[in-house]
Coordinates of C-alpha atoms in Angstrom, one line a residue:
M1 CA 0.0 0.0 0.0
L2 CA 1.1 3.5 -0.8
V3 CA 0.8 6.0 2.2
W4 CA 0.8 9.8 2.0
H5 CA 0.3 11.8 5.2
A6 CA -1.6 15.1 4.8
E7 CA -0.8 18.2 6.8
T8 CA -3.9 20.2 5.9
A9 CA -7.4 19.8 4.5
Q10 CA -6.2 21.0 1.2
D11 CA -3.5 18.3 1.1
F12 CA -6.1 15.7 2.0
Y13 CA -8.5 16.8 -0.7
D14 CA -5.9 17.1 -3.5
W15 CA -4.1 13.9 -2.6
I16 CA -7.1 11.7 -2.7
L17 CA -7.6 12.6 -6.4
M18 CA -3.8 12.3 -7.1
G19 CA -3.7 9.0 -5.3
F20 CA -6.1 7.4 -7.8
M21 CA -3.9 8.5 -10.6
V22 CA -0.7 7.0 -9.0
A23 CA -2.4 3.8 -7.7
E24 CA -3.9 2.9 -11.1
Q25 CA -0.6 3.1 -13.0
P26 CA 0.0 -0.3 -14.5
D27 CA 3.4 -0.6 -12.9
V28 CA 2.0 0.3 -9.5
H29 CA -1.5 -1.1 -9.1
L30 CA -1.6 -0.9 -5.3
P31 CA -4.2 0.6 -2.9
I32 CA -3.3 4.0 -1.6
A33 CA -4.0 5.5 1.9
I34 CA -4.3 9.2 2.3
C35 CA -3.8 9.7 6.1
C36 CA -4.6 12.7 8.3
D37 CA -4.5 13.3 12.0
G38 CA -7.8 12.6 13.7
F39 CA -9.6 15.6 15.2
F40 CA -7.1 18.1 13.8
V41 CA -8.0 17.7 10.2
T42 CA -10.9 15.3 10.3
H43 CA -13.0 17.3 12.7
T44 CA -12.2 20.9 11.6
K45 CA -13.7 23.1 9.0
D46 CA -11.4 24.7 6.4
V47 CA -11.7 26.3 3.0
V48 CA -10.2 24.3 0.2
N49 CA -9.7 25.0 -3.5
L50 CA -11.9 22.6 -5.5
T51 CA -11.0 21.2 -8.9
P52 CA -12.7 22.7 -12.0
V53 CA -16.0 21.2 -12.7
D54 CA -14.9 20.0 -16.1
M55 CA -11.8 18.2 -14.8
C56 CA -11.8 14.4 -14.9
L57 CA -9.5 11.7 -13.7
P58 CA -7.6 9.9 -16.5
P59 CA -9.4 6.9 -17.9
Y60 CA -8.5 3.6 -16.3
D61 CA -7.9 0.6 -18.5
P62 CA -8.0 -2.6 -16.5
Y63 CA -6.4 -4.6 -19.3
R64 CA -3.2 -2.7 -18.7
S65 CA -2.9 -3.8 -15.1
P66 CA -0.1 -6.2 -14.0
V67 CA -2.6 -9.1 -13.6
H68 CA -5.5 -10.0 -15.8
C69 CA -8.8 -8.4 -14.8
M70 CA -11.5 -10.9 -13.9
D71 CA -14.0 -11.4 -16.6
M72 CA -15.7 -14.3 -18.4
E73 CA -12.5 -15.3 -20.1
C74 CA -10.4 -15.0 -17.0
P75 CA -12.3 -16.1 -13.9
P76 CA -10.6 -15.8 -10.4
V77 CA -9.5 -19.4 -10.2
R78 CA -7.3 -19.0 -13.3
M79 CA -5.5 -16.1 -11.6
M80 CA -4.0 -18.4 -9.1
R81 CA -0.9 -19.5 -10.9
D82 CA 0.1 -21.6 -7.8
P83 CA -2.8 -23.0 -5.9
F84 CA -0.9 -22.7 -2.7
V85 CA -4.0 -23.1 -0.5
M86 CA -4.2 -26.7 -1.4
K87 CA -0.5 -27.4 -0.7
S88 CA 1.6 -27.4 2.5
N89 CA 1.9 -24.5 4.9
Y90 CA 5.5 -24.1 3.7
I91 CA 4.3 -23.2 0.2
S92 CA 1.7 -20.9 1.7
Y93 CA 4.2 -19.0 3.7
A94 CA 6.6 -18.7 0.8
T95 CA 3.9 -17.4 -1.4
H96 CA 2.9 -14.8 1.2
A97 CA 6.5 -13.7 1.5
S98 CA 6.8 -13.3 -2.3
W99 CA 3.7 -11.2 -2.3
Q100 CA 5.2 -8.9 0.4
Q101 CA 8.3 -8.5 -1.8
E102 CA 6.1 -7.6 -4.8
V103 CA 4.2 -5.0 -2.8
R104 CA 7.5 -3.4 -1.7
A105 CA 8.7 -3.4 -5.2
A106 CA 5.5 -1.8 -6.5
V107 CA 5.8 0.9 -3.8
E108 CA 9.3 1.7 -5.2
R109 CA 7.9 1.7 -8.7
S110 CA 5.4 4.3 -7.6
R111 CA 8.1 6.7 -6.7
K112 CA 8.5 8.1 -10.2
H113 CA 4.8 8.8 -10.4
T114 CA 4.4 10.1 -6.8
I115 CA 7.2 12.7 -7.0
P116 CA 5.8 14.8 -9.9
M117 CA 2.2 14.3 -8.7
I118 CA 2.6 15.8 -5.2
G119 CA 5.6 18.0 -5.9
G120 CA 8.2 15.8 -4.3
L121 CA 8.2 13.5 -1.3
I122 CA 9.2 16.3 1.1
D123 CA 9.0 20.1 1.4
T124 CA 11.8 22.1 3.0
E125 CA 12.5 25.5 4.5
N126 CA 15.9 26.8 5.6
T127 CA 17.7 23.4 5.6
D128 CA 21.0 25.2 6.0
A129 CA 20.0 25.9 9.6
E130 CA 21.8 23.9 12.4
I131 CA 18.5 23.1 14.0
L132 CA 15.7 21.3 12.0
I133 CA 12.2 20.2 12.8
V134 CA 11.4 17.1 10.7
S135 CA 7.9 15.6 10.8
S136 CA 4.7 14.9 8.9
G137 CA 1.0 15.6 9.1
T138 CA -0.4 18.3 11.4
A139 CA 2.8 18.1 13.6
V140 CA 4.3 20.1 10.7
S141 CA 1.8 22.9 11.2
Q142 CA 2.6 23.1 14.9
G143 CA 6.3 23.0 14.0
R144 CA 5.9 26.0 11.7
E145 CA 4.5 28.1 14.6
A146 CA 7.2 26.8 16.9
I147 CA 9.8 28.0 14.4
R148 CA 8.2 31.5 14.4
L149 CA 8.3 31.6 18.3
L150 CA 11.9 30.4 18.3
A151 CA 12.9 33.1 15.7
D152 CA 11.5 35.7 18.2
E153 CA 14.1 34.4 20.7
G154 CA 16.9 34.5 18.2
L155 CA 17.0 30.8 17.2
R156 CA 17.0 30.0 13.5
V157 CA 15.3 26.7 12.8
G158 CA 14.6 24.9 9.5
L159 CA 11.7 22.6 8.5
V160 CA 11.4 19.3 6.6
K161 CA 7.8 18.2 5.9
I162 CA 7.6 14.5 5.0
K163 CA 4.7 14.0 2.7
S164 CA 5.0 10.4 1.7
L165 CA 5.6 7.5 4.1
R166 CA 5.4 4.9 1.3
P167 CA 7.5 5.4 -0.7
W168 CA 9.8 6.7 2.0
P169 CA 12.1 9.6 1.0
Y170 CA 15.4 8.1 1.9
H171 CA 17.6 10.3 -0.4
E172 CA 15.6 13.4 0.1
I173 CA 15.8 13.3 3.9
R174 CA 19.6 12.6 3.8
E175 CA 20.1 15.6 1.6
A176 CA 17.8 17.9 3.5
T177 CA 19.4 17.1 6.9
K178 CA 23.1 17.0 6.0
H179 CA 23.9 20.4 7.5
A180 CA 21.9 20.0 10.7
K181 CA 23.4 19.5 14.1
H182 CA 20.1 18.9 15.9
I183 CA 17.1 17.2 14.3
F184 CA 13.8 17.3 16.3
V185 CA 10.9 15.1 15.4
P186 CA 7.6 16.1 17.1
E187 CA 5.0 13.3 16.7
F188 CA 1.3 12.7 17.5
N189 CA 2.1 9.3 18.9
V190 CA 3.9 8.0 22.0
A191 CA 6.0 5.4 20.2
G192 CA 8.1 7.8 18.2
W193 CA 8.2 5.6 15.1
M194 CA 9.1 8.4 12.7
A195 CA 12.1 9.4 14.7
R196 CA 13.3 5.8 14.5
E197 CA 12.7 5.8 10.7
I198 CA 14.7 9.0 10.4
K199 CA 17.5 7.6 12.6
A200 CA 17.7 4.5 10.3
T201 CA 17.8 6.8 7.2
I202 CA 20.6 9.3 8.0
A203 CA 24.2 9.2 9.0
D204 CA 25.2 10.4 12.5
S205 CA 21.8 9.4 13.8
D206 CA 22.6 10.7 17.3
R207 CA 21.6 14.1 15.9
V208 CA 18.0 13.0 16.0
I209 CA 16.1 14.0 19.1
A210 CA 12.8 12.2 19.4
G211 CA 9.9 14.3 20.5
P212 CA 8.0 15.9 21.9
H213 CA 5.3 13.2 21.8
V214 CA 1.6 13.3 22.7
A215 CA -0.9 10.5 22.6
G216 CA -3.3 10.2 19.7
G217 CA -6.1 12.8 19.8
M218 CA -4.2 15.1 22.2
T219 CA -3.0 18.5 21.1
M220 CA 0.6 19.6 20.9
P221 CA 0.8 23.4 21.4
P222 CA 3.8 25.0 19.6
E223 CA 5.1 26.1 23.0
V224 CA 5.6 22.4 23.9
I225 CA 7.9 22.0 20.8
V226 CA 9.7 25.2 21.7
E227 CA 10.3 24.1 25.3
H228 CA 11.5 20.6 24.2
I229 CA 14.0 22.2 21.8
Q230 CA 15.3 24.7 24.4
R231 CA 15.7 22.1 27.1
S232 CA 17.5 19.8 24.6
L233 CA 19.9 22.6 23.8
G234 CA 20.6 23.2 27.5
K235 CA 18.7 26.4 27.8
S236 CA 16.9 27.3 31.0
V237 CA 13.2 27.7 30.4
A238 CA 10.1 28.3 32.5
T239 CA 7.7 25.4 32.7
L240 CA 4.5 25.7 30.7
A241 CA 2.4 25.2 33.9
G242 CA 4.0 28.2 35.5
R243 CA 3.5 30.6 32.7
G244 CA 0.8 33.3 33.0
S245 CA 0.6 32.9 36.8

């Protein structure tokens, strides 16, 4: 499955349409998931630019797909080149493994279609800065505001927005982060899976500082990101709970 992670309602709207066009390419032919963060995009109202009324998706020709479409000449049973279900578990497991390999290969084949469709797998701002915020989804929006707050305090921070999780932007992330000394990864989950992926992608992975994290459905005020960055840099900061008192 291809996975794109939307930051805004506009991303979510546009990428659904674009996703069909990538997923239906004959050399891809995989489902696509357009993900967005619950409550922050799914339960908010926003204005989006709609496509023109006369715009149509490209026609889909099922006979150009990697496997034959099911019709009267090619019923489902004929599509099973190896009737593994009727054989041993060993054959079943081997077949399942080969399917996983093909899915991963198809995800990689989708890369050349995804990049021009959504304008690259990442977006960047000021990647020559020593401090970077790297994330995806609505954590990017919170990161943008945190960058503005940090600029008021004299800290210059860059941004890397990861738009696609499958295919994963290995080369793009390496290039975008090559000048950074500190890479912060705010996430709307407590596991920190994106930070782990980024650590596995880049050299000198000790530069990656996971967090801040909040559980699913919880908010992450930009001030939380600011405090996390300041504390990690050894700066003395007032706790959020004590502010305004």
